[in-house]
mmCIF file of C-alpha atoms in Angstrom:
data_model
loop_
_atom_site.group_PDB
_atom_site.id
_atom_site.type_symbol
_atom_site.label_atom_id
_atom_site.label_comp_id
_atom_site.label_asym_id
_atom_site.label_seq_id
_atom_site.Cartn_x
_atom_site.Cartn_y
_atom_site.Cartn_z
ATOM 1 C CA MET A 14 -50.975 -129.711 21.714
ATOM 2 C CA ASP A 15 -49.774 -130.215 18.126
ATOM 3 C CA VAL A 16 -51.154 -127.646 15.658
ATOM 4 C CA LYS A 17 -51.617 -130.506 13.127
ATOM 5 C CA PHE A 18 -54.498 -131.634 15.276
ATOM 6 C CA ILE A 19 -55.924 -128.195 15.968
ATOM 7 C CA ASN A 20 -56.038 -126.805 12.451
ATOM 8 C CA PRO A 21 -58.556 -129.504 11.428
ATOM 9 C CA PHE A 22 -60.915 -128.196 14.164
ATOM 10 C CA VAL A 23 -60.585 -124.627 12.971
ATOM 11 C CA ALA A 24 -61.421 -125.648 9.380
ATOM 12 C CA SER A 25 -64.247 -127.910 10.581
ATOM 13 C CA ILE A 26 -65.875 -125.193 12.667
ATOM 14 C CA ARG A 27 -65.967 -122.894 9.683
ATOM 15 C CA ASN A 28 -67.218 -125.570 7.344
ATOM 16 C CA VAL A 29 -69.965 -126.917 9.613
ATOM 17 C CA PHE A 30 -71.393 -123.531 10.634
ATOM 18 C CA GLU A 31 -71.164 -121.994 7.182
ATOM 19 C CA THR A 32 -72.687 -124.959 5.328
ATOM 20 C CA MET A 33 -75.093 -126.541 7.860
ATOM 21 C CA VAL A 34 -76.159 -123.410 9.869
ATOM 22 C CA ASN A 35 -75.671 -120.945 7.006
ATOM 23 C CA THR A 36 -73.783 -118.478 9.218
ATOM 24 C CA LYS A 37 -70.277 -117.116 9.012
ATOM 25 C CA VAL A 38 -67.968 -117.832 11.921
ATOM 26 C CA ARG A 39 -64.993 -115.754 12.898
ATOM 27 C CA VAL A 40 -62.578 -118.122 14.599
ATOM 28 C CA GLU A 41 -60.210 -116.359 16.966
ATOM 29 C CA LYS A 42 -56.753 -117.386 18.143
ATOM 30 C CA PRO A 43 -56.878 -120.553 20.260
ATOM 31 C CA MET A 44 -55.780 -120.241 23.894
ATOM 32 C CA LEU A 45 -55.321 -122.482 26.882
ATOM 33 C CA LYS A 46 -58.433 -122.657 29.033
ATOM 34 C CA GLN A 47 -58.164 -120.714 32.225
ATOM 35 C CA ALA A 48 -59.892 -121.893 35.403
ATOM 36 C CA ASP A 49 -61.789 -118.596 35.553
ATOM 37 C CA LEU A 50 -63.187 -118.830 32.024
ATOM 38 C CA VAL A 51 -66.935 -118.126 32.048
ATOM 39 C CA SER A 52 -68.927 -121.271 32.243
ATOM 40 C CA ALA A 53 -71.572 -122.238 29.681
ATOM 41 C CA GLU A 54 -75.315 -122.801 29.806
ATOM 42 C CA VAL A 55 -75.354 -125.456 27.071
ATOM 43 C CA SER A 56 -72.418 -127.805 26.247
ATOM 44 C CA SER A 57 -72.210 -130.666 23.814
ATOM 45 C CA ILE A 58 -69.383 -133.143 24.412
ATOM 46 C CA ILE A 59 -67.872 -135.689 21.990
ATOM 47 C CA GLY A 60 -65.283 -138.189 23.172
ATOM 48 C CA LEU A 61 -62.392 -139.358 20.960
ATOM 49 C CA SER A 62 -60.576 -142.699 21.311
ATOM 50 C CA GLY A 63 -57.884 -144.601 19.447
ATOM 51 C CA ASP A 64 -54.681 -142.990 18.165
ATOM 52 C CA VAL A 65 -56.021 -139.663 19.473
ATOM 53 C CA GLN A 66 -57.825 -139.617 22.815
ATOM 54 C CA GLY A 67 -59.724 -136.819 24.495
ATOM 55 C CA CYS A 68 -62.809 -134.742 23.910
ATOM 56 C CA VAL A 69 -64.341 -131.831 22.038
ATOM 57 C CA VAL A 70 -66.800 -129.510 23.774
ATOM 58 C CA LEU A 71 -69.017 -126.950 22.092
ATOM 59 C CA SER A 72 -69.973 -124.488 24.883
ATOM 60 C CA PHE A 73 -72.691 -121.890 24.395
ATOM 61 C CA PRO A 74 -74.582 -119.246 26.247
ATOM 62 C CA GLY A 75 -78.213 -120.368 26.273
ATOM 63 C CA ASP A 76 -79.501 -117.759 23.776
ATOM 64 C CA VAL A 77 -76.716 -118.482 21.325
ATOM 65 C CA ALA A 78 -77.382 -122.206 21.512
ATOM 66 C CA THR A 79 -81.087 -121.771 20.846
ATOM 67 C CA LYS A 80 -80.496 -119.402 17.912
ATOM 68 C CA LEU A 81 -77.875 -121.656 16.283
ATOM 69 C CA ALA A 82 -79.874 -124.878 16.883
ATOM 70 C CA SER A 83 -83.015 -123.255 15.462
ATOM 71 C CA LYS A 84 -81.166 -121.997 12.392
ATOM 72 C CA PHE A 85 -79.616 -125.435 11.921
ATOM 73 C CA ALA A 86 -82.963 -127.272 12.276
ATOM 74 C CA GLY A 87 -84.992 -124.741 10.302
ATOM 75 C CA VAL A 88 -87.576 -124.491 13.139
ATOM 76 C CA ASP A 89 -87.774 -122.742 16.424
ATOM 77 C CA LEU A 90 -85.969 -124.879 18.988
ATOM 78 C CA PRO A 91 -86.107 -123.473 22.525
ATOM 79 C CA VAL A 92 -84.083 -125.292 25.178
ATOM 80 C CA ASN A 93 -87.115 -127.274 26.380
ATOM 81 C CA HIS A 94 -87.980 -128.549 22.856
ATOM 82 C CA PRO A 95 -87.536 -132.325 22.552
ATOM 83 C CA ASP A 96 -85.226 -131.933 19.510
ATOM 84 C CA PHE A 97 -83.002 -129.183 21.023
ATOM 85 C CA THR A 98 -80.401 -131.579 22.479
ATOM 86 C CA ASP A 99 -80.314 -133.605 19.244
ATOM 87 C CA ALA A 100 -79.576 -130.445 17.239
ATOM 88 C CA VAL A 101 -76.830 -129.205 19.583
ATOM 89 C CA GLY A 102 -75.358 -132.689 19.829
ATOM 90 C CA GLU A 103 -75.334 -133.047 16.037
ATOM 91 C CA LEU A 104 -73.392 -129.797 15.668
ATOM 92 C CA ALA A 105 -70.663 -131.183 17.949
ATOM 93 C CA ASN A 106 -70.779 -134.516 16.116
ATOM 94 C CA MET A 107 -70.222 -132.824 12.756
ATOM 95 C CA VAL A 108 -67.382 -130.582 14.050
ATOM 96 C CA ALA A 109 -65.583 -133.615 15.597
ATOM 97 C CA GLY A 110 -66.232 -135.880 12.600
ATOM 98 C CA ASN A 111 -65.060 -133.339 10.022
ATOM 99 C CA ALA A 112 -61.955 -132.576 12.046
ATOM 100 C CA LYS A 113 -60.893 -136.188 12.585
ATOM 101 C CA LYS A 114 -60.960 -136.919 8.824
ATOM 102 C CA ASP A 115 -58.194 -134.331 8.453
ATOM 103 C CA PHE A 116 -55.976 -135.610 11.261
ATOM 104 C CA PRO A 117 -52.384 -136.317 10.089
ATOM 105 C CA ASP A 118 -50.819 -139.689 9.473
ATOM 106 C CA GLN A 119 -54.117 -141.450 8.875
ATOM 107 C CA ALA A 120 -54.824 -141.576 12.595
ATOM 108 C CA ASP A 121 -57.310 -144.288 13.585
ATOM 109 C CA VAL A 122 -59.809 -142.359 15.710
ATOM 110 C CA SER A 123 -63.374 -143.143 16.795
ATOM 111 C CA ILE A 124 -65.793 -140.563 18.141
ATOM 112 C CA SER A 125 -68.545 -141.146 20.687
ATOM 113 C CA LEU A 126 -72.190 -140.229 20.607
ATOM 114 C CA PRO A 127 -72.666 -136.640 21.859
ATOM 115 C CA SER A 128 -73.679 -135.837 25.372
ATOM 116 C CA VAL A 129 -75.433 -132.524 26.038
ATOM 117 C CA ILE A 130 -75.373 -130.667 29.343
ATOM 118 C CA ILE A 131 -77.918 -127.928 29.925
ATOM 119 C CA GLY A 132 -77.880 -125.648 32.957
ATOM 120 C CA PRO A 133 -76.503 -122.295 34.009
ATOM 121 C CA GLY A 134 -73.042 -122.174 35.424
ATOM 122 C CA HIS A 135 -71.958 -125.740 34.660
ATOM 123 C CA LYS A 136 -68.286 -126.360 33.940
ATOM 124 C CA VAL A 137 -66.622 -129.092 31.958
ATOM 125 C CA SER A 138 -63.413 -129.951 33.851
ATOM 126 C CA GLN A 139 -60.079 -130.567 32.315
ATOM 127 C CA SER A 140 -57.423 -133.064 33.157
ATOM 128 C CA LYS A 141 -53.890 -131.856 34.065
ATOM 129 C CA SER A 142 -52.535 -134.334 31.499
ATOM 130 C CA SER A 143 -54.590 -132.882 28.630
ATOM 131 C CA PRO A 144 -55.633 -129.286 29.240
ATOM 132 C CA PHE A 145 -58.336 -127.741 27.063
ATOM 133 C CA LEU A 146 -57.394 -125.507 24.186
ATOM 134 C CA VAL A 147 -60.210 -123.020 23.721
ATOM 135 C CA ILE A 148 -61.097 -121.893 20.207
ATOM 136 C CA PRO A 149 -63.297 -118.740 20.573
ATOM 137 C CA CYS A 150 -65.899 -118.343 17.827
ATOM 138 C CA ASP A 151 -68.067 -115.370 16.917
ATOM 139 C CA THR A 152 -71.231 -115.443 14.806
ATOM 140 C CA GLU A 153 -74.066 -113.061 14.054
ATOM 141 C CA PHE A 154 -75.960 -114.947 16.795
ATOM 142 C CA GLY A 155 -73.287 -114.450 19.414
ATOM 143 C CA ARG A 156 -70.106 -116.009 20.767
ATOM 144 C CA PHE A 157 -69.366 -119.619 21.681
ATOM 145 C CA ASN A 158 -66.313 -121.719 22.395
ATOM 146 C CA VAL A 159 -64.998 -124.978 21.031
ATOM 147 C CA GLU A 160 -62.798 -126.625 23.612
ATOM 148 C CA VAL A 161 -60.406 -129.402 22.584
ATOM 149 C CA ALA A 162 -58.410 -131.704 24.857
ATOM 150 C CA LEU A 163 -56.315 -134.290 23.099
ATOM 151 C CA ILE A 164 -53.612 -136.828 23.822
ATOM 152 C CA VAL A 165 -51.890 -138.258 20.748
ATOM 153 C CA ASN A 166 -50.623 -141.763 21.279
ATOM 154 C CA LYS A 167 -46.858 -142.074 20.458
ATOM 155 C CA THR A 168 -47.429 -145.326 18.615
ATOM 156 C CA PRO A 169 -50.636 -145.175 16.532
ATOM 157 C CA ALA A 170 -52.995 -148.102 17.069
ATOM 158 C CA SER A 171 -53.003 -148.622 13.316
ATOM 159 C CA ALA A 172 -49.292 -149.409 13.482
ATOM 160 C CA GLN A 173 -49.830 -151.877 16.328
ATOM 161 C CA LYS A 174 -52.289 -154.010 14.365
ATOM 162 C CA PRO A 175 -50.674 -157.331 13.338
ATOM 163 C CA ALA A 176 -50.625 -158.194 9.681
ATOM 164 C CA MET A 177 -53.003 -160.987 8.709
ATOM 165 C CA ALA A 178 -51.135 -164.203 7.971
ATOM 166 C CA GLY A 179 -52.090 -166.000 4.799
ATOM 167 C CA ALA A 180 -54.129 -163.110 3.401
ATOM 168 C CA VAL A 181 -55.010 -163.533 -0.232
#
C-alpha cells in the first residue's frame, strides 16, 4: 500500500480526535493486519469507491467506543443509546473524509455512509487482494485501531472522463 495514501489517514486521525473529541491521539507505526489480531466490540466501516477503492474501519473495545462517542457528543452515550451508532459512524466518516481530501493526484474518490457493527468478538474480514493495514491508536480513554484496505486504480477515473465537445 502506497504511503501517499496512508499518511493522510494518520493526519486525519490526529485532526479528528484532537479537534472533534478534544483528546490527544498517539498514532503508532502501521502494520499489516494479522489473522490473530484481537477482534473488536464496536466497528464503524466506510467504503471508498472511484480512483481509490476499499474501506476504512475504526475498531474499538466497547468501553473505549462509549467513552469516545460520549466525549464527541457531549452527553453520555452507552452502547444502547439511540445516538451511539450515529456518533461512532460520524467519527469514521470524518476520518475517511479528511483523509480523502489529502489523497495525491487529485484522486476522484467517493465515500459511503457508515455502517456500525456492535457485538463482542466480531471480525471484519480482509480480501487477499487488499489486506488491511492497521494503524494502532492510543488515547487517554484507551486503545483502538484504524484499519485501511485500499486498491488504487492504475488509471484514475478522472483521467478516463471524456472532454465535453463544444463546451463554452
